[in-house]
Amino acid sequence: MIFENSLAFAQQLDAQDPLSHYQNEFSFPQVNGKKVIYFTGNSLGLQPKRAKAYVDEVMNDWATLAVEGHFYAEKPWWDYHERFTNPLSKLVGALPTEVTVMNTLTVNLHLMMVSFYQPTSKRYKIICEEKAFPSDQYLFQSQVRFHGYEPEDAIVEVKRRKGEHNIRLEDVVAKINEVGAELALVLIGGVNYYTGQVFDMKTITEAGHKVGAYVGWDLAHAAGNIELQLHDWQVDFAAWCSYKYMNSGPGNASGCFIHEKHHTNSELPRFAGWWGHNKERRFKMEPHFDPVQGADGWQISNLPVLSLAPYLASVELFAEVGMEALIKKRNTITAYLEFVLHEIDREVKGNFEIITPSNPKERGCQLSVFLHGEGRSLFDYLMKNGVIIDWREPNVIRLAPVPLYTSFENIYRFGQILKSGILEK
Ligand SMILES: *Cc1c(COP(=O)(O)O)cnc(C)c1O
């Protein structure tokens, strides 16, 4: 498509966009009496308006039914999480038995490592990406120390080549082969939080398995953003938070995937609790743990139903739209943002460098832009003028034109605000 940096052109794209009305499904903060242009859905997604009704329903059932709500609520609480399995499994390319919701992301990754990181003196190393999200780094360090190894020795980072912003697939595979028989686990962010780079999860998973390692993925920036085929890719496990692209609300529950091939393996250690116990017999209060055969068998505690309620509202919204339609719009709107950035760069003789891969297959909806020569004052200007972005030192802005609630007109208007912010300084 040949783009134009004009209001009329952007409005024409909106008129042709089958998802444009979904913007009305969300609540937007306001600045100067106008809805903001919201580019930080990769950090905290907007509130779907329908979420409130789901929360109210649980509050009402609690008030009127109290303990009876476990079985007689409108959506009974004791198996509330099972309402996620169908829609959520479709979003991540899994079988319904392979997904569950519980805890929060880093907690789930720790629990997954209980099962899938069983180091021996010969095979104890973990491969991750250079500058992984800090929580993941702390996860790796504390896990290897817990097992009596040294992080400097046991954690192997795949590095960027000098002068490059992204990690090359061939370098990941080469590192996996190099560590080979010493490799216990590969655990990488499927979409890098800083650059927005999407990794080739199928190829990396295959390479890890070839040398006898388990392969898991942190999908914090992937769930609800990119196409996932976790079952077919033979991924061992994955987990994601739901408050970024999945719009479930601050700090909300994590989704978790465990491949079918592991469901009946009684050799795998796990930390157990009563909510993972055989569903039919859960309330018989038996002394021996008999796990549900499926991802639900990794559940520990009874569920925080109040917090799952807005997540369920959002998952149902995603199921209604479908990842295919979402990805189609995402590709166009991200490309339009890229185009507008280049146009403004040309007009103001700026020096913008988009560090996210330009290949649409290697990115989702985030563009990370190095604004050479600009400072924090530009960030302040954008925020004051109703553009919500995030700023990373030294001067990188991350922009996520989330397809569910961003319009093409938003992109055009952002370009104009960016331009005046640079010209005004
Ligand atoms: C956002 C994010 C997290 C956050 O983890 P929580 O346990 O939900 O606080 C972890 N890892 C990555 C890669 C993230 O992007």
CSV table of C-alpha atoms and ligand atoms in Angstrom, one decimal:
chain,number,residue,atom,x,y,z
A,1,MET,CA,0.0,0.0,0.0
A,2,ILE,CA,1.2,3.5,-0.8
A,3,PHE,CA,0.8,5.6,2.3
A,4,GLU,CA,0.3,9.4,2.6
A,5,ASN,CA,1.0,11.5,5.6
A,6,SER,CA,-2.3,13.4,5.6
A,7,LEU,CA,-5.4,13.5,7.8
A,8,ALA,CA,-7.7,12.6,4.8
A,9,PHE,CA,-5.7,9.5,4.0
A,10,ALA,CA,-5.6,8.4,7.7
A,11,GLN,CA,-9.4,8.9,7.9
A,12,GLN,CA,-9.8,6.9,4.8
A,13,LEU,CA,-7.9,4.0,6.3
A,14,ASP,CA,-10.1,4.2,9.4
A,15,ALA,CA,-13.2,4.1,7.3
A,16,GLN,CA,-11.9,0.8,5.7
A,17,ASP,CA,-10.9,-0.7,9.0
A,18,PRO,CA,-13.3,-3.4,10.1
A,19,LEU,CA,-12.0,-3.1,13.7
A,20,SER,CA,-12.3,0.7,14.0
A,21,HIS,CA,-15.4,0.5,16.3
A,22,TYR,CA,-13.5,-1.4,18.9
A,23,GLN,CA,-11.9,1.8,20.0
A,24,ASN,CA,-15.3,2.6,21.7
A,25,GLU,CA,-15.0,-0.6,23.8
A,26,PHE,CA,-12.2,1.0,25.8
A,27,SER,CA,-11.9,3.8,28.4
A,28,PHE,CA,-9.2,6.3,27.6
A,29,PRO,CA,-7.5,8.8,29.9
A,30,GLN,CA,-8.1,12.4,28.9
A,31,VAL,CA,-5.6,15.3,28.5
A,32,ASN,CA,-6.9,18.8,27.8
A,33,GLY,CA,-10.4,17.4,27.6
A,34,LYS,CA,-9.5,15.0,24.8
A,35,LYS,CA,-8.9,11.3,24.6
A,36,VAL,CA,-5.2,10.6,24.7
A,37,ILE,CA,-3.3,8.8,21.9
A,38,TYR,CA,-2.3,5.7,23.9
A,39,PHE,CA,1.0,4.1,22.8
A,40,THR,CA,1.8,2.2,26.1
A,41,GLY,CA,-0.5,-0.8,25.7
A,42,ASN,CA,2.7,-2.9,25.7
A,43,SER,CA,3.1,-1.8,29.4
A,44,LEU,CA,-0.5,-1.6,30.6
A,45,GLY,CA,-3.4,-2.1,28.3
A,46,LEU,CA,-6.5,0.1,28.5
A,47,GLN,CA,-9.6,-0.9,30.4
A,48,PRO,CA,-12.2,-2.7,28.3
A,49,LYS,CA,-15.5,-1.1,29.2
A,50,ARG,CA,-17.2,-4.5,29.5
A,51,ALA,CA,-14.7,-5.5,32.3
A,52,LYS,CA,-16.6,-3.7,34.9
A,53,ALA,CA,-19.8,-5.8,34.5
A,54,TYR,CA,-17.7,-8.9,35.0
A,55,VAL,CA,-16.3,-7.6,38.3
A,56,ASP,CA,-19.7,-6.3,39.4
A,57,GLU,CA,-21.1,-9.8,38.8
A,58,VAL,CA,-18.6,-11.4,41.2
A,59,MET,CA,-19.2,-8.6,43.8
A,60,ASN,CA,-22.9,-9.2,43.6
A,61,ASP,CA,-22.7,-12.9,43.8
A,62,TRP,CA,-20.4,-12.6,46.8
A,63,ALA,CA,-22.8,-10.3,48.5
A,64,THR,CA,-25.9,-12.4,47.9
A,65,LEU,CA,-24.5,-15.9,47.9
A,66,ALA,CA,-21.3,-15.8,50.0
A,67,VAL,CA,-19.8,-19.2,50.2
A,68,GLU,CA,-22.5,-20.7,48.0
A,69,GLY,CA,-21.0,-18.7,45.2
A,70,HIS,CA,-18.4,-21.4,44.7
A,71,PHE,CA,-21.1,-23.5,43.1
A,72,TYR,CA,-24.1,-21.3,42.5
A,73,ALA,CA,-22.7,-18.0,41.3
A,74,GLU,CA,-23.7,-16.9,37.8
A,75,LYS,CA,-20.2,-18.2,36.8
A,76,PRO,CA,-19.3,-20.6,39.6
A,77,TRP,CA,-16.0,-19.7,41.3
A,78,TRP,CA,-14.6,-23.2,41.9
A,79,ASP,CA,-13.9,-23.8,38.2
A,80,TYR,CA,-14.0,-20.1,37.0
A,81,HIS,CA,-10.6,-20.6,35.3
A,82,GLU,CA,-12.0,-23.2,32.9
A,83,ARG,CA,-13.9,-20.4,31.1
A,84,PHE,CA,-10.5,-19.2,29.8
A,85,THR,CA,-9.4,-22.5,28.4
A,86,ASN,CA,-11.1,-22.4,25.0
A,87,PRO,CA,-10.7,-18.7,24.1
A,88,LEU,CA,-7.2,-18.5,25.5
A,89,SER,CA,-5.9,-21.7,23.9
A,90,LYS,CA,-6.9,-20.3,20.5
A,91,LEU,CA,-5.0,-17.0,21.1
A,92,VAL,CA,-1.7,-18.9,21.8
A,93,GLY,CA,-2.1,-21.9,19.5
A,94,ALA,CA,-2.6,-24.5,22.2
A,95,LEU,CA,-4.9,-27.4,23.0
A,96,PRO,CA,-7.5,-26.4,25.7
A,97,THR,CA,-5.8,-28.7,28.2
A,98,GLU,CA,-2.5,-27.0,27.7
A,99,VAL,CA,-3.4,-23.6,29.1
A,100,THR,CA,-4.4,-22.3,32.5
A,101,VAL,CA,-4.5,-19.0,34.4
A,102,MET,CA,-2.9,-18.6,37.8
A,103,ASN,CA,-0.5,-16.4,39.9
A,104,THR,CA,1.6,-13.8,38.1
A,105,LEU,CA,4.2,-14.0,35.4
A,106,THR,CA,7.5,-14.2,37.3
A,107,VAL,CA,5.9,-16.6,39.9
A,108,ASN,CA,4.8,-18.9,37.1
A,109,LEU,CA,8.2,-18.9,35.5
A,110,HIS,CA,9.6,-19.9,38.8
A,111,LEU,CA,7.1,-22.7,39.1
A,112,MET,CA,7.8,-23.8,35.5
A,113,MET,CA,11.5,-23.9,36.4
A,114,VAL,CA,10.7,-26.2,39.3
A,115,SER,CA,9.5,-28.7,36.6
A,116,PHE,CA,11.8,-27.9,33.7
A,117,TYR,CA,15.0,-26.8,35.2
A,118,GLN,CA,16.5,-29.9,36.9
A,119,PRO,CA,20.3,-29.2,36.6
A,120,THR,CA,22.9,-32.0,36.9
A,121,SER,CA,26.6,-31.6,37.2
A,122,LYS,CA,26.9,-32.2,33.5
A,123,ARG,CA,23.8,-30.4,32.2
A,124,TYR,CA,23.0,-27.2,34.1
A,125,LYS,CA,23.3,-24.2,31.8
A,126,ILE,CA,20.5,-21.8,30.8
A,127,ILE,CA,20.5,-19.8,27.6
A,128,CYS,CA,18.7,-16.4,27.6
A,129,GLU,CA,18.9,-13.2,25.6
A,130,GLU,CA,21.4,-10.4,26.4
A,131,LYS,CA,19.7,-7.7,28.6
A,132,ALA,CA,16.6,-9.9,29.3
A,133,PHE,CA,13.9,-8.1,31.3
A,134,PRO,CA,15.2,-7.6,34.8
A,135,SER,CA,12.7,-9.8,36.5
A,136,ASP,CA,13.8,-12.7,34.2
A,137,GLN,CA,17.5,-12.0,35.1
A,138,TYR,CA,16.7,-12.2,38.8
A,139,LEU,CA,14.7,-15.4,38.1
A,140,PHE,CA,17.7,-17.1,36.4
A,141,GLN,CA,20.2,-15.9,39.0
A,142,SER,CA,18.1,-17.0,42.0
A,143,GLN,CA,17.2,-20.4,40.4
A,144,VAL,CA,20.8,-21.4,39.5
A,145,ARG,CA,22.0,-20.3,43.0
A,146,PHE,CA,19.2,-22.3,44.6
A,147,HIS,CA,20.5,-25.4,42.8
A,148,GLY,CA,24.1,-24.6,43.9
A,149,TYR,CA,25.5,-23.2,40.7
A,150,GLU,CA,27.1,-19.8,39.9
A,151,PRO,CA,25.2,-17.4,37.7
A,152,GLU,CA,28.4,-16.3,35.8
A,153,ASP,CA,29.0,-19.9,34.8
A,154,ALA,CA,25.5,-21.3,34.4
A,155,ILE,CA,23.7,-18.4,32.6
A,156,VAL,CA,24.7,-17.9,29.0
A,157,GLU,CA,23.5,-14.8,27.2
A,158,VAL,CA,23.2,-14.6,23.5
A,159,LYS,CA,24.6,-11.2,22.6
A,160,ARG,CA,24.0,-8.7,19.9
A,161,ARG,CA,26.8,-8.2,17.4
A,162,LYS,CA,28.7,-5.0,17.8
A,163,GLY,CA,26.8,-2.1,16.3
A,164,GLU,CA,23.5,-4.1,15.9
A,165,HIS,CA,20.3,-3.6,17.9
A,166,ASN,CA,18.8,-7.0,17.4
A,167,ILE,CA,19.9,-10.5,18.1
A,168,ARG,CA,20.5,-12.7,15.1
A,169,LEU,CA,18.7,-16.1,14.9
A,170,GLU,CA,21.8,-17.8,13.6
A,171,ASP,CA,23.7,-16.6,16.7
A,172,VAL,CA,21.0,-18.0,19.0
A,173,VAL,CA,21.2,-21.4,17.2
A,174,ALA,CA,25.0,-21.4,17.2
A,175,LYS,CA,25.0,-20.7,21.0
A,176,ILE,CA,22.6,-23.5,21.6
A,177,ASN,CA,24.9,-25.9,19.6
A,178,GLU,CA,28.0,-24.6,21.4
A,179,VAL,CA,26.6,-25.1,24.9
A,180,GLY,CA,25.2,-28.5,23.6
A,181,ALA,CA,25.3,-31.3,26.2
A,182,GLU,CA,25.7,-28.8,29.0
A,183,LEU,CA,22.4,-27.0,28.1
A,184,ALA,CA,19.5,-27.7,30.5
A,185,LEU,CA,17.1,-24.9,29.5
A,186,VAL,CA,16.5,-22.2,26.9
A,187,LEU,CA,14.3,-19.4,28.2
A,188,ILE,CA,13.9,-16.2,26.1
A,189,GLY,CA,11.4,-13.4,25.8
A,190,GLY,CA,9.4,-14.3,22.6
A,191,VAL,CA,9.2,-10.6,21.8
A,192,ASN,CA,12.0,-8.4,23.3
A,193,TYR,CA,10.5,-5.8,25.6
A,194,TYR,CA,13.0,-3.1,24.6
A,195,THR,CA,13.4,-3.5,20.9
A,196,GLY,CA,10.2,-5.2,20.0
A,197,GLN,CA,12.1,-7.9,18.1
A,198,VAL,CA,10.2,-11.2,17.6
A,199,PHE,CA,12.2,-14.4,17.9
A,200,ASP,CA,11.7,-17.4,15.6
A,201,MET,CA,10.3,-19.6,18.4
A,202,LYS,CA,9.8,-22.6,16.2
A,203,THR,CA,13.4,-22.8,15.0
A,204,ILE,CA,14.9,-22.0,18.4
A,205,THR,CA,12.7,-24.6,20.1
A,206,GLU,CA,13.8,-27.2,17.6
A,207,ALA,CA,17.5,-26.3,18.1
A,208,GLY,CA,17.2,-26.6,21.9
A,209,HIS,CA,15.4,-29.9,21.7
A,210,LYS,CA,18.1,-31.3,19.3
A,211,VAL,CA,20.8,-30.9,22.0
A,212,GLY,CA,18.5,-32.3,24.7
A,213,ALA,CA,17.4,-29.2,26.5
A,214,TYR,CA,13.9,-28.0,27.5
A,215,VAL,CA,12.7,-24.8,25.8
A,216,GLY,CA,10.3,-22.3,27.4
A,217,TRP,CA,9.2,-18.8,26.5
A,218,ASP,CA,8.4,-15.6,28.4
A,219,LEU,CA,5.5,-14.3,26.3
A,220,ALA,CA,4.8,-11.0,28.3
A,221,HIS,CA,5.1,-8.9,25.0
A,222,ALA,CA,3.8,-11.7,22.7
A,223,ALA,CA,0.4,-12.7,24.1
A,224,GLY,CA,-2.3,-10.8,22.3
A,225,ASN,CA,0.3,-9.2,20.0
A,226,ILE,CA,1.7,-11.9,17.7
A,227,GLU,CA,0.7,-15.2,16.2
A,228,LEU,CA,1.6,-18.1,18.5
A,229,GLN,CA,1.5,-21.8,17.7
A,230,LEU,CA,2.8,-23.1,21.0
A,231,HIS,CA,1.5,-26.7,20.6
A,232,ASP,CA,2.8,-27.2,17.0
A,233,TRP,CA,6.1,-25.6,17.8
A,234,GLN,CA,6.5,-28.2,20.6
A,235,VAL,CA,7.3,-25.6,23.1
A,236,ASP,CA,7.7,-27.2,26.6
A,237,PHE,CA,6.2,-24.3,28.6
A,238,ALA,CA,5.4,-20.6,28.4
A,239,ALA,CA,3.9,-17.9,30.6
A,240,TRP,CA,2.7,-14.4,30.0
A,241,CYS,CA,1.2,-11.6,32.0
A,242,SER,CA,-2.2,-10.4,31.0
A,243,TYR,CA,-2.0,-6.7,31.8
A,244,LYS,CA,0.0,-5.6,28.7
A,245,TYR,CA,-1.6,-6.4,25.3
A,246,MET,CA,-4.3,-8.5,27.0
A,247,ASN,CA,-5.8,-5.5,28.9
A,248,SER,CA,-6.7,-7.4,32.1
A,249,GLY,CA,-5.8,-4.6,34.6
A,250,PRO,CA,-2.7,-3.7,36.7
A,251,GLY,CA,-0.7,-6.6,38.0
A,252,ASN,CA,-3.2,-9.1,37.0
A,253,ALA,CA,-3.0,-12.9,36.6
A,254,SER,CA,-0.7,-14.8,34.3
A,255,GLY,CA,-1.5,-17.3,31.6
A,256,CYS,CA,0.5,-20.4,31.5
A,257,PHE,CA,1.1,-23.1,28.8
A,258,ILE,CA,2.4,-26.6,29.4
A,259,HIS,CA,2.7,-28.9,26.4
A,260,GLU,CA,0.5,-32.0,26.3
A,261,LYS,CA,3.6,-34.3,26.1
A,262,HIS,CA,4.4,-33.4,29.8
A,263,HIS,CA,0.9,-33.8,31.3
A,264,THR,CA,1.2,-37.4,32.5
A,265,ASN,CA,4.9,-37.4,33.2
A,266,SER,CA,5.0,-38.2,36.9
A,267,GLU,CA,8.8,-37.8,36.9
A,268,LEU,CA,8.6,-34.1,36.5
A,269,PRO,CA,8.8,-32.4,39.9
A,270,ARG,CA,6.3,-29.7,40.7
A,271,PHE,CA,5.1,-27.6,43.6
A,272,ALA,CA,1.6,-28.8,44.3
A,273,GLY,CA,-1.5,-27.4,46.0
A,274,TRP,CA,-5.1,-28.4,46.3
A,275,TRP,CA,-6.4,-26.6,43.1
A,276,GLY,CA,-4.2,-28.9,41.0
A,277,HIS,CA,-5.7,-32.0,42.5
A,278,ASN,CA,-8.1,-34.3,40.5
A,279,LYS,CA,-11.1,-32.1,39.9
A,280,GLU,CA,-13.8,-34.7,40.8
A,281,ARG,CA,-12.1,-35.6,44.1
A,282,ARG,CA,-10.8,-32.1,45.1
A,283,PHE,CA,-13.3,-31.7,48.0
A,284,LYS,CA,-12.8,-35.2,49.4
A,285,MET,CA,-9.7,-33.7,51.1
A,286,GLU,CA,-7.5,-36.8,50.3
A,287,PRO,CA,-3.9,-36.8,51.6
A,288,HIS,CA,-2.2,-37.8,48.4
A,289,PHE,CA,-1.8,-35.4,45.5
A,290,ASP,CA,-3.3,-36.7,42.2
A,291,PRO,CA,-2.8,-33.9,39.6
A,292,VAL,CA,-5.3,-32.9,37.0
A,293,GLN,CA,-3.9,-34.2,33.7
A,294,GLY,CA,-3.3,-30.9,32.0
A,295,ALA,CA,-1.9,-27.4,32.7
A,296,ASP,CA,-4.5,-27.1,35.5
A,297,GLY,CA,-2.5,-29.7,37.3
A,298,TRP,CA,0.0,-27.0,38.0
A,299,GLN,CA,-2.6,-24.9,39.8
A,300,ILE,CA,-1.8,-24.4,43.5
A,301,SER,CA,-4.3,-22.2,45.2
A,302,ASN,CA,-8.0,-21.5,44.8
A,303,LEU,CA,-8.5,-18.7,42.4
A,304,PRO,CA,-8.5,-14.9,42.8
A,305,VAL,CA,-11.9,-14.7,41.0
A,306,LEU,CA,-12.2,-10.9,41.4
A,307,SER,CA,-9.0,-10.4,39.5
A,308,LEU,CA,-9.8,-13.0,36.9
A,309,ALA,CA,-13.1,-11.3,36.1
A,310,PRO,CA,-11.7,-8.4,34.0
A,311,TYR,CA,-9.2,-10.8,32.4
A,312,LEU,CA,-12.1,-13.0,31.3
A,313,ALA,CA,-13.9,-10.0,29.8
A,314,SER,CA,-10.8,-9.2,27.8
A,315,VAL,CA,-10.1,-12.7,26.6
A,316,GLU,CA,-13.7,-13.0,25.4
A,317,LEU,CA,-13.2,-9.7,23.5
A,318,PHE,CA,-10.1,-11.1,21.9
A,319,ALA,CA,-11.9,-14.3,21.0
A,320,GLU,CA,-14.6,-12.2,19.3
A,321,VAL,CA,-12.1,-10.3,17.2
A,322,GLY,CA,-9.7,-13.2,16.5
A,323,MET,CA,-5.9,-12.9,16.2
A,324,GLU,CA,-6.0,-13.1,12.4
A,325,ALA,CA,-8.0,-9.9,12.0
A,326,LEU,CA,-5.9,-8.2,14.8
A,327,ILE,CA,-2.6,-9.2,13.1
A,328,LYS,CA,-3.8,-7.9,9.8
A,329,LYS,CA,-4.6,-4.5,11.2
A,330,ARG,CA,-1.5,-4.5,13.3
A,331,ASN,CA,0.7,-5.0,10.3
A,332,THR,CA,-0.9,-2.1,8.5
A,333,ILE,CA,-1.0,0.3,11.4
A,334,THR,CA,2.6,-0.4,12.5
A,335,ALA,CA,3.8,0.1,8.9
A,336,TYR,CA,1.8,3.4,8.8
A,337,LEU,CA,3.5,4.6,12.0
A,338,GLU,CA,6.9,3.6,10.6
A,339,PHE,CA,6.0,5.6,7.4
A,340,VAL,CA,4.8,8.7,9.4
A,341,LEU,CA,8.0,8.6,11.5
A,342,HIS,CA,10.2,8.6,8.4
A,343,GLU,CA,8.2,11.4,6.9
A,344,ILE,CA,8.4,13.6,10.0
A,345,ASP,CA,12.1,12.8,10.3
A,346,ARG,CA,12.6,14.0,6.8
A,347,GLU,CA,10.6,17.2,7.4
A,348,VAL,CA,12.3,18.3,10.5
A,349,LYS,CA,15.7,16.9,9.5
A,350,GLY,CA,15.7,14.8,12.6
A,351,ASN,CA,17.9,11.8,13.2
A,352,PHE,CA,15.4,9.1,14.2
A,353,GLU,CA,16.6,5.5,14.2
A,354,ILE,CA,14.0,2.8,14.5
A,355,ILE,CA,15.8,0.0,16.3
A,356,THR,CA,12.9,-2.5,15.9
A,357,PRO,CA,13.4,-4.8,12.9
A,358,SER,CA,11.9,-3.4,9.7
A,359,ASN,CA,10.9,-6.9,8.6
A,360,PRO,CA,7.2,-7.3,9.6
A,361,LYS,CA,7.8,-10.9,10.4
A,362,GLU,CA,10.3,-10.0,13.1
A,363,ARG,CA,8.1,-7.5,14.9
A,364,GLY,CA,4.7,-7.1,16.5
A,365,CYS,CA,3.1,-3.7,17.0
A,366,GLN,CA,5.9,-2.0,18.9
A,367,LEU,CA,8.4,0.4,17.3
A,368,SER,CA,11.3,1.5,19.5
A,369,VAL,CA,12.8,4.7,18.2
A,370,PHE,CA,16.1,6.2,19.1
A,371,LEU,CA,15.7,10.0,18.9
A,372,HIS,CA,19.3,11.0,18.4
A,373,GLY,CA,19.8,14.6,19.6
A,374,GLU,CA,16.5,14.8,21.4
A,375,GLY,CA,16.1,15.0,25.2
A,376,ARG,CA,13.7,14.4,27.9
A,377,SER,CA,11.9,17.7,27.1
A,378,LEU,CA,10.5,16.1,24.0
A,379,PHE,CA,9.0,13.3,26.1
A,380,ASP,CA,7.4,15.9,28.4
A,381,TYR,CA,6.0,17.8,25.4
A,382,LEU,CA,4.4,14.7,24.0
A,383,MET,CA,2.9,13.7,27.4
A,384,LYS,CA,1.5,17.3,27.9
A,385,ASN,CA,0.0,17.2,24.5
A,386,GLY,CA,-1.9,14.0,25.0
A,387,VAL,CA,0.5,11.3,23.6
A,388,ILE,CA,1.2,8.6,26.2
A,389,ILE,CA,4.5,7.0,25.5
A,390,ASP,CA,7.3,5.6,27.5
A,391,TRP,CA,10.9,6.8,27.6
A,392,ARG,CA,13.9,4.7,28.1
A,393,GLU,CA,17.3,6.2,28.7
A,394,PRO,CA,19.3,7.5,26.9
A,395,ASN,CA,16.5,8.7,24.5
A,396,VAL,CA,14.5,5.8,23.2
A,397,ILE,CA,10.7,6.0,23.0
A,398,ARG,CA,8.6,2.9,22.7
A,399,LEU,CA,5.4,3.2,20.7
A,400,ALA,CA,2.8,0.5,20.5
A,401,PRO,CA,-0.1,1.3,18.2
A,402,VAL,CA,-2.3,-1.4,19.7
A,403,PRO,CA,-4.6,-2.5,16.8
A,404,LEU,CA,-7.6,-3.0,19.1
A,405,TYR,CA,-7.9,0.6,20.1
A,406,THR,CA,-5.6,2.8,17.9
A,407,SER,CA,-6.9,4.6,14.9
A,408,PHE,CA,-4.9,5.6,11.8
A,409,GLU,CA,-6.0,9.2,12.6
A,410,ASN,CA,-4.2,8.8,16.0
A,411,ILE,CA,-1.0,8.0,14.1
A,412,TYR,CA,-1.3,11.0,11.8
A,413,ARG,CA,-2.0,13.3,14.7
A,414,PHE,CA,0.9,11.9,16.7
A,415,GLY,CA,3.2,12.7,13.8
A,416,GLN,CA,2.0,16.3,13.8
A,417,ILE,CA,2.5,16.6,17.6
A,418,LEU,CA,5.9,15.1,17.4
A,419,LYS,CA,6.9,17.5,14.6
A,420,SER,CA,5.8,20.6,16.5
A,421,GLY,CA,7.6,19.2,19.7
A,422,ILE,CA,10.8,19.0,17.8
A,423,LEU,CA,10.4,22.4,16.0
A,424,GLU,CA,9.5,24.2,19.2
A,425,LYS,CA,12.6,23.4,21.2
B,1,LIG,C1,6.4,-7.2,31.9
B,1,LIG,C2,7.3,-8.3,32.0
B,1,LIG,C3,7.5,-9.1,33.2
B,1,LIG,C4,6.7,-8.7,34.4
B,1,LIG,O1,6.5,-9.8,35.3
B,1,LIG,P1,5.5,-9.8,36.5
B,1,LIG,O2,5.9,-11.0,37.3
B,1,LIG,O3,4.1,-9.8,35.9
B,1,LIG,O4,5.6,-8.5,37.3
B,1,LIG,C5,8.4,-10.2,33.2
B,1,LIG,N1,9.1,-10.5,32.1
B,1,LIG,C6,9.0,-9.7,30.9
B,1,LIG,C7,9.8,-10.1,29.7
B,1,LIG,C8,8.1,-8.6,30.9
B,1,LIG,O5,8.0,-7.9,29.8
